[in-house]
């Protein structure tokens, strides 16, 4: 592995792990409440994959940071320590919004992870190898659902367009590279996110065209999640619930 | 048990055919969907399998209540996988019921408007994390008592669904007990949670088997048809005998002053649950009946546009394909 | 009530190279979604490597009353089963 600043590597791993943790948590909120049994089961699989990936990413992050576990990082950090993109912390909304968010995220992961599987860091490569297989299935499924609902009934079309309009301004953050990304790219650990944008736009553009949905004009992007500078108000509430037992009964073993 | 107090339907069929059917069941030959069966057998099975399926689906809710609050990543995944299995089990059971000429949507509508029931146990709340342990240990433990013998039930599709379910469920009770062990060996606060969970869920678990039915005509008919394999009292006794030593191992106290070993019968004497409370819960007056049905109705109503949307898209694709051919 | 998703029968071939085997049913709007649902519902424990789906109402089945004529003739053909033939132990495994 190339010589890399530990602090930078830790930030990168937290970004990976926090994305899958927070999205996995959001998706798990659907369990028992989905529109049809088959979707309930499929969503739970997605959530299980994401939380499984979290254990790996945060597990590695914990080693790099030192003297921590994946659980410590998940349950004992506050909002400003989280490095997930804003997209994944937004509330679920209706099923259409959840699936639109899932697709926008899966599309990104399906492009990023195969590249990470060739990372100069063998641990990153190993985790990405496993996760990329899961992401390949996730994106196939969420794309199908977005297409089905976009090109379904008048109502489903309208709901999917509303979801896309709402979520699109959160897509830009995925590709907003900074010093951490530059360090990862320089050491061959991870590609510069900005370099993935063209492929992402092509993939998303095709699916939206098939779904008869229109990608909104403008390139405004809400930022602040992956740097931790400005999360949405929603993340605090999510953590309040997720971390409650660990916070209320410190030091207990579960 | 996930199916309680199943009334058997009378059959007005030809006595000779009925005798032939009974002989087949007595010889342990499975009844398959296209075979002749008495109307009463069919209707009773729809009621029983439907109630069993509904229990799995509603049963997702009390445990799902803790998915977002599970205390570690691993516990979160285990719980999520377990609640997901319940959705799967509901799905298998609905499919078994569908072979009897009722659709899943029809059964769902009957659950949602209160025409069909689900197990009384799921109308009790899960209030602390140890409840998730206690549900696995006690509720799944009680369900397994009933489900294992049901693998041999006379109706083929039901039997096959139970075989698959039992295979998958094997980890459910263990994960529950595993949580209880952690809690019972944990801090004072955790021990308190564990005892509190046992105190609240013990009698509702005993109620799962239903009131004594040794003398009931429904029970006799359903046992003759092999869609009920044991009496409620037999299973309840077995459950108590199995559970008491497990509670002792945990260092927890079963909330029953009359509980003691009876050498003569080779089992424990125990107090009956409050059957007035049980019938109240069945009538809709349990602590969570309203919440559970509201949650299921909301999921169904909010999901209508999704089901319709995906169906409409499939029909468009089919039409386009037909036009192209 | 809106239109219910059709019922599909699911067949899965497991890891061991055996034939596809009926594992159960599920609902889906079309064949593609039925395959995806089957993956999520019936291979949660790595049960399968290949999935077939058939819409339930496209399956033709023998009627129970024909059970006798269809199956009894083969019951008498015991020579089709290997245990019909006594092979002396000295010959070894066959």
XYZ file of C-alpha atoms in Angstrom:
673
model
C 0.000 0.000 0.000
C 1.173 3.454 -0.855
C 2.133 5.682 1.999
C -0.960 7.530 3.008
C -1.965 9.830 5.791
C -3.859 7.713 8.360
C -6.200 10.545 9.129
C -7.148 10.822 5.458
C -7.632 7.080 5.104
C -9.839 7.053 8.199
C -11.975 9.842 6.748
C -12.402 7.905 3.524
C -13.404 4.726 5.376
C -15.877 6.630 7.539
C -17.472 8.033 4.407
C -17.923 4.530 3.022
C -19.147 3.038 6.288
C -21.412 5.904 7.298
C -23.135 5.854 3.906
C -24.009 2.197 4.220
C -24.885 2.494 7.915
C -27.266 5.400 7.567
C -28.899 4.122 4.386
C -29.148 0.602 5.830
C -30.830 2.061 8.879
C -33.287 4.053 6.782
C -34.171 1.057 4.618
C -34.634 -1.124 7.701
C -37.366 1.273 8.837
C -39.546 -0.266 6.111
C -39.457 -3.751 7.586
C -43.054 -4.810 8.181
C -44.523 -1.788 6.393
C -43.802 -2.270 2.674
C -46.530 -2.231 -0.014
C -46.359 -5.970 -0.676
C -44.671 -8.943 1.025
C -42.160 -9.549 -1.754
C -40.952 -5.935 -1.520
C -40.775 -6.132 2.259
C -38.451 -9.106 1.985
C -36.355 -7.525 -0.772
C -35.910 -4.278 1.164
C -34.797 -6.214 4.220
C -32.174 -7.950 2.077
C -30.884 -4.596 0.887
C -30.719 -3.298 4.452
C -28.940 -6.467 5.579
C -26.344 -6.120 2.829
C -25.755 -2.477 3.711
C -25.362 -3.086 7.433
C -23.070 -5.998 6.646
C -20.926 -3.651 4.540
C -20.975 -1.178 7.422
C -19.368 -3.717 9.725
C -16.532 -4.142 7.252
C -15.937 -0.473 6.437
C -16.319 0.779 9.986
C -14.390 -2.217 11.275
C -11.444 -1.203 9.131
C -11.929 2.476 10.030
C -11.849 1.527 13.721
C -8.534 -0.261 13.235
C -7.021 2.691 11.436
C -8.228 5.127 14.096
C -7.115 2.706 16.786
C -8.625 1.523 20.055
C -12.168 1.463 18.685
C -14.690 -1.010 17.277
C -17.203 -0.670 14.445
C -19.937 -0.506 17.093
C -18.160 2.328 18.906
C -18.105 4.305 15.689
C -21.738 3.557 14.854
C -23.222 4.126 18.276
C -20.998 6.599 20.076
C -20.281 9.397 17.613
C -22.320 12.575 17.326
C -23.762 14.192 14.212
C -20.664 16.242 13.345
C -18.527 13.090 13.278
C -20.636 11.391 10.617
C -19.332 11.461 7.047
C -22.275 10.130 5.047
C -23.736 12.060 2.134
C -26.932 13.978 2.891
C -28.899 11.872 0.396
C -28.895 8.793 2.637
C -29.979 10.536 5.825
C -33.123 12.084 4.327
C -36.323 10.528 5.666
C -37.802 7.693 3.608
C -40.823 9.577 2.302
C -43.163 7.315 0.356
C -42.056 4.030 -1.195
C -41.288 5.849 -4.457
C -38.924 8.282 -2.771
C -37.215 5.432 -0.933
C -36.678 3.492 -4.146
C -35.571 6.582 -6.067
C -32.970 7.319 -3.385
C -31.945 3.688 -3.435
C -31.403 3.756 -7.173
C -29.454 7.033 -7.086
C -27.219 5.509 -4.406
C -26.953 2.046 -5.985
C -25.965 3.573 -9.321
C -23.066 5.372 -7.591
C -21.993 2.271 -5.662
C -22.232 0.046 -8.729
C -19.702 2.319 -10.459
C -17.452 2.995 -7.476
C -17.114 -0.456 -5.917
C -15.677 -2.368 -8.908
C -12.957 0.315 -9.014
C -12.329 0.007 -5.295
C -11.966 -3.734 -5.814
C -8.704 -2.815 -7.578
C -7.552 -0.533 -4.765
C -3.888 -0.406 -3.797
C -5.047 -1.097 -0.244
C -5.769 -4.844 -0.056
C -8.312 -4.439 2.749
C -10.277 -1.887 0.753
C -10.082 -4.146 -2.294
C -11.328 -7.133 -0.336
C -14.314 -5.301 1.156
C -15.198 -3.735 -2.185
C -14.999 -7.088 -3.946
C -17.730 -8.474 -1.713
C -19.813 -5.295 -1.663
C -19.684 -4.809 -5.426
C -21.535 -8.071 -6.014
C -24.288 -6.898 -3.711
C -24.389 -3.466 -5.323
C -24.692 -5.008 -8.793
C -27.874 -6.762 -7.721
C -29.205 -3.763 -5.805
C -28.904 -1.455 -8.794
C -30.597 -3.955 -11.077
C -33.524 -4.264 -8.720
C -33.912 -0.594 -7.833
C -33.567 0.426 -11.505
C -36.340 -2.013 -12.458
C -38.591 -0.632 -9.773
C -37.907 2.981 -10.739
C -38.688 2.117 -14.367
C -41.814 0.163 -13.416
C -43.198 2.929 -11.256
C -42.077 5.782 -13.520
C -43.724 4.131 -16.512
C -46.663 2.661 -14.560
C -49.862 4.545 -13.793
C -50.381 8.284 -13.902
C -50.171 8.405 -10.130
C -47.010 6.337 -9.860
C -45.381 8.413 -12.584
C -46.230 11.654 -10.785
C -44.931 10.350 -7.475
C -41.654 9.204 -9.011
C -41.131 12.538 -10.748
C -41.753 14.321 -7.436
C -39.220 12.032 -5.760
C -36.616 12.673 -8.435
C -37.140 16.448 -8.242
C -36.720 16.339 -4.501
C -33.642 14.111 -4.434
C -31.701 15.336 -7.450
C -30.127 18.326 -5.620
C -28.558 15.786 -3.239
C -26.785 13.860 -6.016
C -24.078 16.433 -6.675
C -22.508 15.883 -3.266
C -21.454 12.369 -4.279
C -18.966 13.876 -6.739
C -17.816 16.911 -4.732
C -14.152 15.934 -4.375
C -11.946 17.397 -1.696
C -8.502 16.923 -0.135
C -9.402 13.481 1.249
C -10.346 12.298 -2.219
C -7.190 13.782 -3.689
C -5.093 11.867 -1.160
C -6.953 8.623 -1.882
C -6.555 9.085 -5.634
C -2.863 9.935 -5.290
C -2.152 6.743 -3.337
C -4.292 4.571 -5.637
C -6.687 3.661 -2.835
C -9.812 5.100 -4.439
C -10.731 6.985 -7.605
C -11.490 10.686 -7.479
C -15.322 10.797 -7.245
C -15.474 13.616 -9.790
C -14.026 11.197 -12.356
C -17.083 8.943 -12.004
C -19.646 11.558 -12.875
C -19.877 10.972 -16.615
C -20.475 7.265 -16.221
C -23.022 7.951 -13.494
C -24.926 10.453 -15.595
C -25.064 8.003 -18.474
C -26.421 5.196 -16.304
C -28.950 7.352 -14.506
C -29.933 9.084 -17.742
C -30.739 5.765 -19.421
C -32.833 4.523 -16.539
C -34.741 7.781 -16.193
C -35.432 7.822 -19.922
C -36.834 4.318 -19.722
C -38.828 5.363 -16.681
C -40.203 8.335 -18.686
C -38.914 10.660 -15.967
C -37.183 14.000 -16.459
C -33.980 14.871 -14.639
C -34.393 18.412 -13.268
C -32.431 21.274 -14.786
C -29.616 22.917 -12.890
C -26.607 21.606 -11.068
C -27.195 22.981 -7.597
C -25.987 20.549 -4.955
C -26.601 20.493 -1.205
C -23.260 19.839 0.474
C -22.038 19.213 3.979
C -22.608 15.524 4.688
C -19.398 13.873 3.546
C -17.330 16.631 5.132
C -19.480 16.594 8.266
C -19.769 20.384 8.119
C -23.559 20.683 7.790
C -25.778 17.644 8.094
C -29.550 17.911 7.805
C -31.670 18.113 10.938
C -32.812 14.566 10.229
C -29.554 12.850 11.131
C -29.754 13.855 14.790
C -33.151 12.226 15.151
C -31.964 9.087 13.434
C -28.993 8.850 15.820
C -31.183 9.556 18.831
C -33.071 6.385 18.049
C -30.220 4.241 16.793
C -27.829 5.059 19.625
C -30.301 5.214 22.466
C -29.513 1.971 24.281
C -25.754 2.425 24.071
C -26.055 5.995 25.308
C -28.549 5.284 28.089
C -26.624 2.302 29.471
C -22.962 3.082 28.869
C -20.542 0.199 29.109
C -23.184 -2.531 28.994
C -22.560 -5.517 26.762
C -25.431 -6.564 24.498
C -49.353 -20.900 18.657
C -50.128 -18.762 15.712
C -53.556 -20.273 15.069
C -55.916 -20.197 18.036
C -59.383 -21.633 18.587
C -59.958 -22.682 15.015
C -63.618 -23.610 14.622
C -64.114 -26.549 12.342
C -66.766 -26.276 9.659
C -69.399 -28.976 9.358
C -69.362 -30.943 6.120
C -72.599 -31.805 4.341
C -70.931 -34.220 1.981
C -71.787 -37.771 1.009
C -71.021 -39.987 4.054
C -69.347 -42.601 1.877
C -66.958 -40.037 0.406
C -66.306 -38.644 3.868
C -65.408 -42.113 5.149
C -63.066 -42.655 2.206
C -61.435 -39.295 2.885
C -61.009 -40.101 6.566
C -59.484 -43.477 5.715
C -56.941 -41.715 3.526
C -55.990 -39.339 6.342
C -55.806 -42.225 8.820
C -53.392 -43.948 6.441
C -51.202 -40.784 6.453
C -51.741 -40.139 2.758
C -51.411 -36.412 2.102
C -54.329 -34.484 0.697
C -53.270 -32.423 -2.323
C -54.970 -29.327 -3.783
C -56.751 -31.078 -6.640
C -57.923 -34.043 -4.576
C -61.510 -34.249 -3.424
C -61.940 -32.882 0.082
C -64.934 -32.138 2.297
C -66.061 -28.532 2.123
C -65.657 -28.291 5.908
C -62.033 -29.435 5.709
C -61.285 -26.848 3.041
C -62.946 -23.983 4.889
C -61.392 -24.893 8.216
C -57.956 -25.065 6.641
C -58.367 -21.665 4.995
C -59.266 -20.250 8.397
C -56.336 -21.931 10.130
C -53.621 -21.331 7.531
C -54.899 -17.796 6.982
C -54.756 -17.036 10.696
C -51.303 -18.550 10.879
C -50.133 -16.381 7.953
C -51.700 -13.241 9.439
C -49.878 -13.949 12.706
C -46.547 -14.027 10.912
C -47.269 -10.718 9.211
C -48.619 -8.906 12.262
C -45.860 -10.593 14.249
C -43.341 -8.519 12.302
C -44.553 -5.409 14.106
C -43.672 -5.950 17.785
C -40.160 -7.084 16.896
C -39.788 -4.605 14.059
C -40.428 -2.012 16.765
C -36.804 -2.531 17.904
C -34.931 -2.827 14.603
C -33.997 0.853 14.582
C -32.972 0.704 18.259
C -31.005 -2.548 18.295
C -27.913 -1.939 20.422
C -25.183 -3.297 18.114
C -24.720 -3.731 14.370
C -24.796 -7.495 14.751
C -28.006 -7.482 16.830
C -29.576 -5.194 14.256
C -28.767 -7.605 11.439
C -29.936 -10.665 13.348
C -33.216 -9.020 14.271
C -33.768 -7.732 10.762
C -33.091 -11.185 9.319
C -35.521 -12.724 11.779
C -38.324 -10.265 11.104
C -37.683 -10.743 7.390
C -38.046 -14.500 7.857
C -41.463 -13.854 9.375
C -42.530 -12.027 6.222
C -41.251 -15.024 4.272
C -43.182 -17.435 6.459
C -46.327 -15.401 6.010
C -45.718 -15.565 2.276
C -45.292 -19.373 2.261
C -48.457 -19.820 4.323
C -50.555 -17.505 2.170
C -49.378 -19.498 -0.838
C -50.505 -22.718 0.874
C -53.907 -21.150 1.566
C -54.125 -19.988 -2.043
C -54.126 -23.618 -3.212
C -57.504 -23.927 -1.450
C -59.163 -21.379 -3.723
C -58.759 -18.092 -1.890
C -56.445 -15.315 -3.039
C -53.820 -13.599 -0.904
C -55.452 -10.230 -1.427
C -58.791 -11.623 -0.230
C -57.160 -13.001 2.896
C -55.375 -9.693 3.461
C -58.619 -7.758 3.181
C -60.180 -10.074 5.762
C -57.332 -9.422 8.176
C -57.502 -5.689 7.628
C -61.238 -5.348 8.234
C -61.195 -7.649 11.247
C -63.040 -10.633 9.747
C -60.008 -12.838 10.337
C -57.850 -12.989 13.449
C -54.170 -13.356 14.263
C -52.513 -14.688 17.380
C -53.358 -12.836 20.601
C -49.670 -12.585 21.539
C -48.922 -9.878 18.983
C -51.311 -7.508 20.693
C -48.834 -7.129 23.539
C -46.156 -4.436 23.363
C -42.360 -4.800 23.274
C -41.209 -2.229 25.812
C -37.559 -2.884 26.472
C -34.739 -4.571 24.564
C -35.053 -7.771 26.585
C -38.538 -8.173 25.132
C -36.828 -9.020 21.858
C -35.013 -11.798 23.686
C -38.173 -12.930 25.438
C -40.195 -12.953 22.221
C -37.649 -15.242 20.577
C -37.310 -17.449 23.629
C -40.961 -17.688 24.719
C -43.117 -16.752 21.741
C -41.077 -18.599 19.133
C -40.616 -21.380 21.663
C -44.384 -21.726 22.005
C -44.882 -21.492 18.253
C -42.326 -24.220 17.608
C -44.213 -26.565 19.982
C -47.094 -26.400 17.562
C -45.248 -26.085 14.289
C -43.019 -29.101 14.625
C -45.937 -31.569 14.794
C -47.751 -29.618 12.068
C -45.040 -30.685 9.618
C -47.008 -33.958 9.580
C -50.379 -32.316 8.958
C -52.637 -33.955 6.373
C -52.731 -31.126 3.831
C -49.702 -31.369 1.539
C -49.034 -27.676 0.810
C -49.478 -26.770 4.497
C -47.159 -29.558 5.574
C -44.493 -28.495 3.078
C -44.757 -24.867 4.192
C -44.324 -25.963 7.820
C -41.249 -28.032 6.955
C -39.614 -25.026 5.340
C -40.654 -22.752 8.175
C -39.356 -25.087 10.885
C -36.031 -25.372 9.102
C -35.666 -21.604 8.924
C -36.984 -20.975 12.408
C -34.402 -23.067 14.124
C -32.265 -19.988 14.786
C -35.087 -17.771 16.036
C -35.552 -19.236 19.475
C -31.806 -19.543 20.005
C -31.157 -15.909 19.148
C -33.845 -14.943 21.664
C -32.288 -17.022 24.401
C -28.880 -15.642 23.480
C -30.161 -12.111 24.117
C -31.676 -13.251 27.426
C -28.345 -14.731 28.524
C -26.514 -11.498 27.764
C -29.095 -9.514 29.672
C -29.299 -11.901 32.624
C -25.509 -11.876 32.976
C -25.279 -8.141 32.360
C -25.590 -5.024 34.485
C -28.282 -4.575 37.135
C -30.307 -2.543 34.661
C -30.100 -5.307 32.072
C -31.172 -7.945 34.594
C -34.105 -5.773 35.475
C -35.070 -5.536 31.806
C -34.877 -9.313 31.447
C -37.077 -9.956 34.482
C -39.517 -7.264 33.405
C -39.823 -8.864 29.966
C -40.461 -12.295 31.477
C -43.036 -10.873 33.894
C -45.030 -9.287 31.104
C -44.720 -12.000 28.457
C -45.079 -15.200 30.509
C -48.869 -15.366 30.720
C -49.484 -14.030 27.211
C -47.179 -16.831 26.012
C -49.258 -19.428 27.855
C -52.351 -17.922 26.241
C -50.916 -18.619 22.814
C -52.007 -22.246 23.158
C -55.635 -21.201 23.670
C -58.003 -22.279 26.458
C -58.358 -25.919 27.374
C -59.931 -27.717 24.436
C -59.776 -31.340 25.506
C -63.556 -31.604 25.334
C -64.163 -29.349 22.362
C -65.943 -30.723 19.285
C -63.877 -28.501 17.023
C -60.712 -29.859 18.483
C -61.880 -33.463 18.005
C -62.800 -32.897 14.361
C -59.611 -30.964 13.592
C -57.504 -33.639 15.211
C -59.270 -36.343 13.212
C -58.450 -34.379 10.076
C -54.853 -34.004 11.275
C -54.842 -30.265 10.955
C -54.479 -30.044 14.716
C -52.003 -32.517 16.106
C -52.201 -32.066 19.892
C -54.588 -30.598 22.422
C -53.875 -27.131 23.734
C -53.236 -28.440 27.242
C -50.711 -31.016 26.066
C -48.688 -28.393 24.265
C -48.934 -25.856 27.072
C -47.675 -28.429 29.592
C -44.805 -29.334 27.314
C -43.940 -25.671 26.927
C -43.944 -25.024 30.688
C -41.833 -28.104 31.364
C -39.303 -27.041 28.781
C -39.167 -23.392 29.788
C -38.885 -23.571 33.592
C -35.334 -24.981 33.646
C -34.308 -22.459 30.969
C -35.544 -19.629 33.181
C -33.701 -21.127 36.158
C -30.496 -21.208 34.135
C -30.931 -17.511 33.426
C -31.532 -16.819 37.121
C -34.919 -15.324 36.320
C -38.137 -15.918 38.232
C -41.259 -17.076 36.448
C -44.068 -14.898 37.790
C -46.151 -17.765 39.213
C -46.262 -18.556 42.921
C -47.990 -21.853 42.261
C -45.314 -23.156 39.954
C -43.890 -26.406 41.301
C -42.727 -29.793 40.108
C -45.381 -32.499 40.313
C -43.681 -35.864 40.578
C -46.911 -37.799 39.883
C -47.577 -36.284 36.496
C -43.899 -35.777 35.699
C -44.438 -32.133 34.916
C -44.885 -28.739 36.508
C -48.095 -27.490 38.082
C -48.675 -23.900 37.043
C -51.301 -21.171 37.197
C -53.650 -20.602 34.320
C -53.434 -17.256 32.576
C -56.328 -14.858 33.012
C -58.745 -16.104 30.364
C -60.952 -13.036 30.731
C -58.000 -10.983 29.575
C -57.432 -13.435 26.705
C -60.996 -13.097 25.439
C -60.747 -9.351 25.774
C -57.641 -9.334 23.604
C -59.410 -11.487 21.013
C -62.291 -9.016 20.998
C -59.885 -6.234 20.116
C -59.172 -4.872 23.575
C -55.520 -5.873 23.937
C -52.919 -3.191 24.550
C -51.910 -3.012 20.872
C -54.823 -4.310 18.758
C -55.633 -0.883 17.376
C -52.004 0.001 16.639
C -51.294 -3.302 14.917
C -54.300 -3.131 12.611
C -53.702 0.530 11.884
C -50.106 -0.215 10.904
C -51.138 -3.051 8.584
C -53.937 -0.997 7.044
C -51.602 1.931 6.487
C -48.983 -0.260 4.786
C -51.665 -1.747 2.540
C -53.379 1.532 1.656
C -50.153 3.485 1.164
C -48.828 0.669 -1.011
C -51.790 0.488 -3.377
C -50.260 2.890 -5.907
C -47.035 0.871 -5.925
C -48.780 -2.441 -6.578
C -50.950 -0.825 -9.255
C -48.025 1.025 -10.826
C -45.822 -2.040 -11.201
C -48.749 -4.082 -12.506
C -49.617 -1.403 -15.060
C -46.018 -1.349 -16.258
C -45.946 -5.134 -16.620
C -49.144 -4.999 -18.664
C -47.706 -2.298 -20.927
C -44.625 -4.424 -21.533
C -46.738 -7.481 -22.280
C -48.888 -5.501 -24.718
C -45.808 -4.115 -26.467
C -44.338 -7.578 -26.767
C -47.563 -9.023 -28.184
C -47.797 -6.161 -30.679
C -44.217 -6.802 -31.809
C -44.817 -10.499 -32.447
C -59.796 -3.695 -4.876
C -57.167 -3.305 -7.570
C -55.816 -6.098 -9.682
C -53.785 -8.670 -7.794
C -50.284 -9.562 -8.991
C -50.341 -13.018 -10.586
C -49.065 -16.062 -8.728
C -45.813 -17.679 -9.893
C -44.420 -21.101 -9.119
C -40.715 -21.069 -8.349
C -38.192 -23.750 -9.254
C -34.616 -23.605 -8.036
C -31.550 -25.614 -8.886
C -29.267 -25.830 -5.916
C -25.500 -25.991 -5.702
C -25.259 -29.692 -6.306
C -26.124 -29.927 -9.967
C -29.501 -31.545 -9.357
C -32.624 -30.724 -11.359
C -34.654 -27.609 -10.681
C -36.994 -28.329 -7.825
C -40.282 -26.684 -6.905
C -39.683 -24.584 -3.776
C -42.877 -22.561 -3.477
C -44.808 -19.655 -4.908
C -44.910 -15.885 -4.831
C -46.615 -12.927 -6.458
C -45.064 -10.644 -9.053
C -46.281 -8.384 -11.852
C -44.225 -10.171 -14.517
C -41.628 -12.889 -15.082
C -38.611 -10.615 -14.601
C -39.848 -9.387 -11.254
C -40.838 -12.934 -10.321
C -37.222 -14.025 -10.799
C -35.950 -11.131 -8.707
C -38.521 -11.784 -6.012
C -37.601 -15.455 -6.037
C -33.994 -14.534 -5.436
C -34.982 -12.402 -2.471
C -37.594 -14.757 -1.047
C -36.267 -18.242 -1.732
C -32.489 -17.907 -1.757
C -32.010 -16.006 1.507
C -29.795 -18.816 2.719
C -27.780 -19.443 -0.442
C -30.138 -22.152 -1.532
C -29.887 -21.749 -5.252
C -27.851 -21.022 -8.318
C -30.517 -21.078 -11.028
C -34.141 -19.963 -10.894
C -37.113 -20.839 -13.103
C -40.478 -19.146 -12.743
C -43.769 -20.247 -14.287
C -47.023 -18.373 -13.955
C -49.230 -20.683 -11.885
C -52.169 -20.662 -14.273
C -49.910 -21.837 -17.115
C -49.221 -25.130 -15.399
C -51.166 -28.128 -16.641
C -51.583 -30.877 -14.092
C -52.755 -34.462 -14.199
C -56.138 -34.863 -12.565
C -56.298 -36.815 -9.313
C -58.838 -39.282 -10.729
C -56.228 -40.392 -13.270
C -53.793 -41.179 -10.517
C -54.428 -44.894 -10.864
C -53.975 -45.252 -14.648
C -51.019 -42.874 -14.730
C -48.909 -44.270 -11.961
C -49.970 -47.808 -11.190
C -48.501 -49.384 -14.349
C -45.030 -48.313 -13.271
C -45.538 -49.762 -9.817
C -45.457 -53.254 -11.312
C -42.230 -52.615 -13.195
C -40.106 -53.438 -10.204
C -37.193 -54.406 -12.444
C -36.650 -50.711 -13.065
C -35.321 -50.414 -9.512
C -31.777 -51.532 -8.750
C -32.762 -53.394 -5.588
C -34.748 -55.839 -7.770
C -31.518 -57.576 -8.688
C -29.607 -59.666 -6.189
C -25.909 -59.341 -6.792
C -23.702 -61.689 -4.752
C -21.547 -59.890 -2.173
C -18.358 -61.361 -3.740
C -18.996 -59.324 -6.879
C -18.472 -56.123 -4.941
C -20.155 -52.748 -5.312
C -22.280 -52.264 -8.412
